[in-house]
Tab-separated table of C-alpha atoms and ligand atoms in Angstrom:
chain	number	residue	atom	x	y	z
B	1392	UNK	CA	-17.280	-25.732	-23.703
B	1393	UNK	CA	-15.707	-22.633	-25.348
B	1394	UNK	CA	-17.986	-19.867	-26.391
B	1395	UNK	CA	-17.685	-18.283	-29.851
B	1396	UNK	CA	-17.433	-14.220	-29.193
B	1397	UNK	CA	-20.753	-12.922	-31.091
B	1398	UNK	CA	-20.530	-10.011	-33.226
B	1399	UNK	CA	-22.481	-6.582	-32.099
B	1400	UNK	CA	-21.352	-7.935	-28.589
B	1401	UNK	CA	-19.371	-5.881	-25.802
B	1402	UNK	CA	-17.051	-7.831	-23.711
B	1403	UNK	CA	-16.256	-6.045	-20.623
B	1404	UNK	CA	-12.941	-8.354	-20.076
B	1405	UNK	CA	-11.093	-7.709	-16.343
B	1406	UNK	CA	-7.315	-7.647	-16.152
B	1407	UNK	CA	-4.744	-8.289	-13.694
B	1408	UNK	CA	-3.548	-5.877	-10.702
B	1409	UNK	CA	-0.343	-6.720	-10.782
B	1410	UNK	CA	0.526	-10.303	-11.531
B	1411	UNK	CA	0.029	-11.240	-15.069
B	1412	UNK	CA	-0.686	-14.631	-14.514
B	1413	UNK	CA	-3.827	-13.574	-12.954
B	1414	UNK	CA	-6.240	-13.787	-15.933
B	1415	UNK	CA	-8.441	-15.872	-16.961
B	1416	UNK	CA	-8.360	-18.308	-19.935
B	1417	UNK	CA	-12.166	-16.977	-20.811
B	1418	UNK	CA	-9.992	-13.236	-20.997
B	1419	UNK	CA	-7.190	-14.458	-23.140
B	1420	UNK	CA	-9.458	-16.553	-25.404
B	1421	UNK	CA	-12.549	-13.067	-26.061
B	1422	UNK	CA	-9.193	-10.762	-26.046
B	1423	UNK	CA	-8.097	-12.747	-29.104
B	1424	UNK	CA	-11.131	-13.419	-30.874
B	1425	UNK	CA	-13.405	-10.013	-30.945
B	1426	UNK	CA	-12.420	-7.558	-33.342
B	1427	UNK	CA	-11.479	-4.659	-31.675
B	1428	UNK	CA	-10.405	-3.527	-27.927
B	1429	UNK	CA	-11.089	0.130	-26.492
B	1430	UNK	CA	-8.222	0.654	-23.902
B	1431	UNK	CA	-7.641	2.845	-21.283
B	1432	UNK	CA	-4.118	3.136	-22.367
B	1433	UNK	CA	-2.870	1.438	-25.806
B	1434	UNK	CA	0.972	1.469	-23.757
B	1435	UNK	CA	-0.245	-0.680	-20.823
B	1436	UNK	CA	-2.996	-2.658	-22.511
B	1437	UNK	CA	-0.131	-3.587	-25.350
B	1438	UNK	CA	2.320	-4.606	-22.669
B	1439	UNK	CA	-0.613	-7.091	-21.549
B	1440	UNK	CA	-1.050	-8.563	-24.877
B	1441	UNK	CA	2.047	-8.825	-25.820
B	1442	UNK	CA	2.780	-10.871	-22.713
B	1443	UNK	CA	-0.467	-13.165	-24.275
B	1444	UNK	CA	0.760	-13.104	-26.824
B	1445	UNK	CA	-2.001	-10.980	-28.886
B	1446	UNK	CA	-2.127	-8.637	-31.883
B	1447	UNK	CA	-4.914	-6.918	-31.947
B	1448	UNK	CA	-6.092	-3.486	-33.208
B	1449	UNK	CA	-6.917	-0.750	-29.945
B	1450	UNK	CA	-8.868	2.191	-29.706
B	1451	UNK	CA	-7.811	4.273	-26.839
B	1452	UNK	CA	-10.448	5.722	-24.376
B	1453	UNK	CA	-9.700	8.317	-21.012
B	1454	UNK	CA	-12.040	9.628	-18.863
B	1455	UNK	CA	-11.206	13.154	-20.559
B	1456	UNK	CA	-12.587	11.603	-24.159
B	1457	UNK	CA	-14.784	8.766	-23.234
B	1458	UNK	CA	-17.555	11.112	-24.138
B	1459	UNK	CA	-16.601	11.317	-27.316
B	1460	UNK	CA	-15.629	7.750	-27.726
B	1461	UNK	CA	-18.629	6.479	-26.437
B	1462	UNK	CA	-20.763	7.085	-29.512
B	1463	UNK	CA	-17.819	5.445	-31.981
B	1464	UNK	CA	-17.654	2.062	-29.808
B	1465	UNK	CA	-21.702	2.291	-30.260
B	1466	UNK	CA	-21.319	2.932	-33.802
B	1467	UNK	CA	-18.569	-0.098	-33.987
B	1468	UNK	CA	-21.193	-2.599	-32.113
B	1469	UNK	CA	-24.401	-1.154	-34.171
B	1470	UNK	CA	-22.221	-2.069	-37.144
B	1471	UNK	CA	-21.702	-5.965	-35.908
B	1472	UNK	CA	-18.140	-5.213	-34.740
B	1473	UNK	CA	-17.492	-7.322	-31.096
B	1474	UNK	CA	-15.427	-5.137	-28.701
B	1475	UNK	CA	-13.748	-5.886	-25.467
B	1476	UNK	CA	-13.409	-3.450	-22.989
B	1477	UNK	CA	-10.543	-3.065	-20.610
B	1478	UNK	CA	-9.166	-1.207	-18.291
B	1479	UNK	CA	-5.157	-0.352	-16.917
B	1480	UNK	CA	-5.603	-2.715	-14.183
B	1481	UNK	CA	-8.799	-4.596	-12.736
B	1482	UNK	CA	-12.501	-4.586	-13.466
B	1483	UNK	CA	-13.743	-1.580	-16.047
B	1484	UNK	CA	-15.622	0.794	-14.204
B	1485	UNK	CA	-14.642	0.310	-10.674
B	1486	UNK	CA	-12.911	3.440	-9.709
B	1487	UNK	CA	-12.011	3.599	-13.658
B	1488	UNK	CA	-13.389	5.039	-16.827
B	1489	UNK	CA	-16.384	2.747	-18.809
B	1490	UNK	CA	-19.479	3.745	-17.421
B	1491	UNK	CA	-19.831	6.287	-20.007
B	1492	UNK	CA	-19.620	3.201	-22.454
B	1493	UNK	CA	-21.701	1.119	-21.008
B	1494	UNK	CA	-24.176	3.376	-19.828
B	1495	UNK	CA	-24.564	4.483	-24.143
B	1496	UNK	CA	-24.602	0.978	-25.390
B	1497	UNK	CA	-27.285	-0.252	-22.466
B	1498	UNK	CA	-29.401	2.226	-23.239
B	1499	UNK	CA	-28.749	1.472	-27.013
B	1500	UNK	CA	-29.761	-2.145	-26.424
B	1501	UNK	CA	-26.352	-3.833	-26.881
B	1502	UNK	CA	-25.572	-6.836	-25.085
B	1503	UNK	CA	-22.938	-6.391	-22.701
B	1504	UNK	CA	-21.066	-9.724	-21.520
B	1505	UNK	CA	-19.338	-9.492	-18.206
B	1506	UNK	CA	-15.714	-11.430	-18.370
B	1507	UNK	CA	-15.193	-11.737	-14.694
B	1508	UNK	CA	-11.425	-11.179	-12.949
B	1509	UNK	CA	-9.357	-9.368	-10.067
B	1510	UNK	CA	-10.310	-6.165	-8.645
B	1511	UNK	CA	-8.275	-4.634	-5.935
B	1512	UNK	CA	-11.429	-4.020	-3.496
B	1513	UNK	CA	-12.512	-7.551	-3.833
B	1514	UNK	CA	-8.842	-8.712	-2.931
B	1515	UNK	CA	-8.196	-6.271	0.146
B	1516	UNK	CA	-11.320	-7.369	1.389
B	1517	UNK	CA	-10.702	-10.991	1.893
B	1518	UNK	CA	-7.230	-10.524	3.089
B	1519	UNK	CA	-8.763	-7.605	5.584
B	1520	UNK	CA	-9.575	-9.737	8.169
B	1521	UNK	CA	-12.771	-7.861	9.098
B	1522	UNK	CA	-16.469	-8.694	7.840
B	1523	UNK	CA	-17.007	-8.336	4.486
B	1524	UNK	CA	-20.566	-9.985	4.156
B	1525	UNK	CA	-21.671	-6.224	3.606
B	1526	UNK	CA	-19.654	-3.634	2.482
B	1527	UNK	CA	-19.695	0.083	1.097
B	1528	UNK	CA	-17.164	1.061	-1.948
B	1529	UNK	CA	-16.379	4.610	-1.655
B	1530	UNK	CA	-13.608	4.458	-4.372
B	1531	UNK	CA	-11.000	7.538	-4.005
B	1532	UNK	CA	-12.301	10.225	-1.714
B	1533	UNK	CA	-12.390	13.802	-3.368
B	1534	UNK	CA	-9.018	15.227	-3.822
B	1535	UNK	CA	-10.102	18.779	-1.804
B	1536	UNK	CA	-13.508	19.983	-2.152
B	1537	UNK	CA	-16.174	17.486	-0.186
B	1538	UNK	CA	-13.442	15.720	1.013
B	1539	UNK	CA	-14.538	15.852	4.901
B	1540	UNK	CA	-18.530	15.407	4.095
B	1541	UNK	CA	-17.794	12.397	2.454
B	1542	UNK	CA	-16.021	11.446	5.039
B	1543	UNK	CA	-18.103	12.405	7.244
B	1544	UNK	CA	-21.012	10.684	6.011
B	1545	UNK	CA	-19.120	7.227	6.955
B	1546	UNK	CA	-19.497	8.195	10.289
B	1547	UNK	CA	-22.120	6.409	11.264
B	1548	UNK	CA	-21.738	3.990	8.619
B	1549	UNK	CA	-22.475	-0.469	10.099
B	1550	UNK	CA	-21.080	-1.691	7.155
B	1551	UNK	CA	-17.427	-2.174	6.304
B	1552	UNK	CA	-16.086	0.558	4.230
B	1553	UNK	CA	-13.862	0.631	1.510
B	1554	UNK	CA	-11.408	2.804	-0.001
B	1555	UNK	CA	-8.529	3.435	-2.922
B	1556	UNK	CA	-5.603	5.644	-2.381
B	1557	UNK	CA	-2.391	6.705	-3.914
B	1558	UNK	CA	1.144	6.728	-2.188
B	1559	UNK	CA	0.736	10.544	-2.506
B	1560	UNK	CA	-2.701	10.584	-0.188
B	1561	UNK	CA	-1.864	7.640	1.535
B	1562	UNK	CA	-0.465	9.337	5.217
B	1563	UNK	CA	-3.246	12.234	4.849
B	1564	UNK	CA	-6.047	9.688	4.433
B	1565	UNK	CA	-5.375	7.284	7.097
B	1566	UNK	CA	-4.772	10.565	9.365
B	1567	UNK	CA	-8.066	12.535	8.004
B	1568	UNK	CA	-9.849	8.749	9.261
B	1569	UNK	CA	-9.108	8.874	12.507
B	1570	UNK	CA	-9.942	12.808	12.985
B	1571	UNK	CA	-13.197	12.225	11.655
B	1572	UNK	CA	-14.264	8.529	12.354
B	1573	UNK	CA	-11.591	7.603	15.513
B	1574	UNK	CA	-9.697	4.935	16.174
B	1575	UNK	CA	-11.709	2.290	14.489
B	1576	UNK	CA	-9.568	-1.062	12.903
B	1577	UNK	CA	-8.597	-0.650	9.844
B	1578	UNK	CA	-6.478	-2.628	7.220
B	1579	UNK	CA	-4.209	-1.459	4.859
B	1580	UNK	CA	-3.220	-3.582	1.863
B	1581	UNK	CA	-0.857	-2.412	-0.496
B	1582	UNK	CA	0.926	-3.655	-4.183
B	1583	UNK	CA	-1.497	-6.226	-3.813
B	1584	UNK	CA	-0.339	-9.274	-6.210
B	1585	UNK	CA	2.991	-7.586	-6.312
B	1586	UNK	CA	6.430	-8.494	-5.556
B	1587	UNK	CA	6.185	-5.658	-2.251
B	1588	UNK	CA	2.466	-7.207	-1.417
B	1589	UNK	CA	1.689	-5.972	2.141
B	1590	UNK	CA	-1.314	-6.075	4.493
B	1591	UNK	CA	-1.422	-3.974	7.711
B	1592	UNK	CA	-4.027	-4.183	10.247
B	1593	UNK	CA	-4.798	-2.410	13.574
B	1594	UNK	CA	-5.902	0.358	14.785
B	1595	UNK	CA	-5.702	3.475	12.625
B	1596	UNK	CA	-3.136	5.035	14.550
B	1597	UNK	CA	-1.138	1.517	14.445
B	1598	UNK	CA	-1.393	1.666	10.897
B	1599	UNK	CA	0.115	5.259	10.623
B	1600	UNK	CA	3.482	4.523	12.375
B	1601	UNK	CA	3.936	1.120	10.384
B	1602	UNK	CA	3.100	3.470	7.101
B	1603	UNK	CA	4.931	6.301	8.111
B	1604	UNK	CA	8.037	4.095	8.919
B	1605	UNK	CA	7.969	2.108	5.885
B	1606	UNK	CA	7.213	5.153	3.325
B	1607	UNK	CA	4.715	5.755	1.446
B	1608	UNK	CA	4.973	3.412	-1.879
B	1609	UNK	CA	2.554	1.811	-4.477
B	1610	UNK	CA	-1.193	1.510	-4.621
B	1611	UNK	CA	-3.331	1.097	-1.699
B	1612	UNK	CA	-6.585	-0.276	-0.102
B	1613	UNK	CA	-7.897	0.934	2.836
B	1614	UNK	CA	-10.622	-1.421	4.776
B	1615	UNK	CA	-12.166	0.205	7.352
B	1616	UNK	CA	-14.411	-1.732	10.140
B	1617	UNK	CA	-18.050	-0.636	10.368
B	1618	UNK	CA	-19.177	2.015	13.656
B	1619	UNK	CA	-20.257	-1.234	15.611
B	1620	UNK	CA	-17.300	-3.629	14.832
B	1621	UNK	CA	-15.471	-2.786	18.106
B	1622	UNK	CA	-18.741	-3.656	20.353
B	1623	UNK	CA	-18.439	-7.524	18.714
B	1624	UNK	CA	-22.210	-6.993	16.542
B	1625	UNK	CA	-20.368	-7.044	13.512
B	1626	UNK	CA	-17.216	-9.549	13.957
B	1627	UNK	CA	-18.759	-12.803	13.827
B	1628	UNK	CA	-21.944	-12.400	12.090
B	1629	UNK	CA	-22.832	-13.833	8.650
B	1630	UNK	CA	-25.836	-11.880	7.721
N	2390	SAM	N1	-10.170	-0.979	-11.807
N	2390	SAM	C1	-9.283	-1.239	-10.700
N	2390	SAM	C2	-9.890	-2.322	-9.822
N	2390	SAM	O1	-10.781	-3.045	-10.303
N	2390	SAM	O2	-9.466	-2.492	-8.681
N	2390	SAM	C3	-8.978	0.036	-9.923
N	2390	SAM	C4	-8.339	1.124	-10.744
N	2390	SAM	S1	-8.010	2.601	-9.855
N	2390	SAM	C5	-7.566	3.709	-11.134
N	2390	SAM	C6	-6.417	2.311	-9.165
N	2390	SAM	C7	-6.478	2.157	-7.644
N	2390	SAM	O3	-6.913	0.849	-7.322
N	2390	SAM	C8	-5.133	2.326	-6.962
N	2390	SAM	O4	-4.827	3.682	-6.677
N	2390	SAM	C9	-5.329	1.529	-5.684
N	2390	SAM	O5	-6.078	2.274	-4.737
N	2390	SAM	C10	-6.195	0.366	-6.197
N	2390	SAM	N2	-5.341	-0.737	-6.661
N	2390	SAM	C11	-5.186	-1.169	-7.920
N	2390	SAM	N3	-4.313	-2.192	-7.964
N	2390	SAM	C12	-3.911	-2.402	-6.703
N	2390	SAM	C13	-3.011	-3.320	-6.094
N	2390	SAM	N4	-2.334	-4.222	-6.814
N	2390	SAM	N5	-2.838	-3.261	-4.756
N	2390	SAM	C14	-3.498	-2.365	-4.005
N	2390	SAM	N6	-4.356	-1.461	-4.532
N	2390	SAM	C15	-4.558	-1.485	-5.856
């Protein structure tokens, strides 16, 4: 049965990381039916809904002015408007602006409807071939400053650890991982959902020739197995 979207309602509405066919027909239906959508970008989100189809008035929102925004998108819902939220690529919030947003209309009492869909940590993980019953998301690690704490932190870290990274960061990453936490197994996934999808696994130092043959190109995952994985603890366990 197909939901009516409810005025004063926000719709946080995930979008594909690549292929476009990967949204969901609950998406396409609350993307055409609330009134307004706040948009990371108004370019990429309008390439999206033009692809669906959709004509639909945006309000733009960064992480440099989602401060700002915040308070209008509270005023918009306060008012009876029903907004969905999205993001370039993926689930709002993960490793994205929105928590701003939702933080101001939670607190405000709004009702915020989750409208599930693809995330790129969710994906690398199942493809990653290592345990994924528990796992840490780190998201991007600091550019410079904290950079080594954080990773050092992981260190002793049992459960499998995730991370984003750039093409730019990509070879520095992997080779800041094994300085600080060894030669652990790792997997890389990259363009994931893309034409060039690729998934690496290995040691890290495995990884780094097949990434430093290939090139550095598109967005990547990095999976990394937990301190204990290599003693067997962690491989087969469900719980
Ligand atoms: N909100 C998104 C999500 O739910 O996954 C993440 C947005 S974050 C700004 C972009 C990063 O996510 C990229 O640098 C990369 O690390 C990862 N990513 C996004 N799409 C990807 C894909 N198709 N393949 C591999 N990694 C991807």
């Amino acid at each position: 049965m197909s939901e009516t979207v409810r005025p004063g309602v926000l719709y946080v509405v995930s979008t594909p990381i690549g292929n476009l066919e990967d949204i969901s027909q609950r998406a396409i239906r609350i993307l055409k039916d609330v009134d307004i959508i706040a948009a990371e970008d108004t370019r990429t989100t309008g390439r999206l809904l033009k692809h669906l189809g959709i004509t639909k008035k945006l309000l733009s929102y960064h992480s440099y002015n989602e401060a700002r925004r915040a308070p209008q998108l509270l005023a918009l819902l306060t008012d009876g408007k029903s907004v969905g939220l999205v993001t370039d690529a993926g689930t709002p919030g993960i490793s994205d602006p929105a928590f701003e947003i939702l933080r101001l209309v939670v607190e405000n009492g709004i009702i915020v409807v989750p409208i599930p869909g693809p995330s790129a940590v969710l994906s690398a993980l199942v493809v990653s071939g290592l345990p994924f019953h528990r796992f840490v998301f780190e998201g991007f690690l600091p550019v410079k400053k904290g950079r080594a704490t954080r990773l050092d932190r992981l260190k002793n870290e049992e459960r499998t650890v995730v991370l984003y990274e750039s093409p730019h960061r990509i070879l520095k990453t992997v080779n800041d991982i094994r300085t600080v936490l060894g030669e652990r197994q790792i997997t890389v996934a990259r363009e994931l959902t893309k034409k060039f999808e690729e998934v690496v696994r290995g040691t890290v130092s495995e990884v780094l020739t097949r990434l430093e043959s290939k090139g550095p190109k598109g967005e990547y995952v990095i999976v990394i197995a937990g301190v204990d994985y290599e003693s067997g603890a962690a491989k087969h366990s469900n719980n």
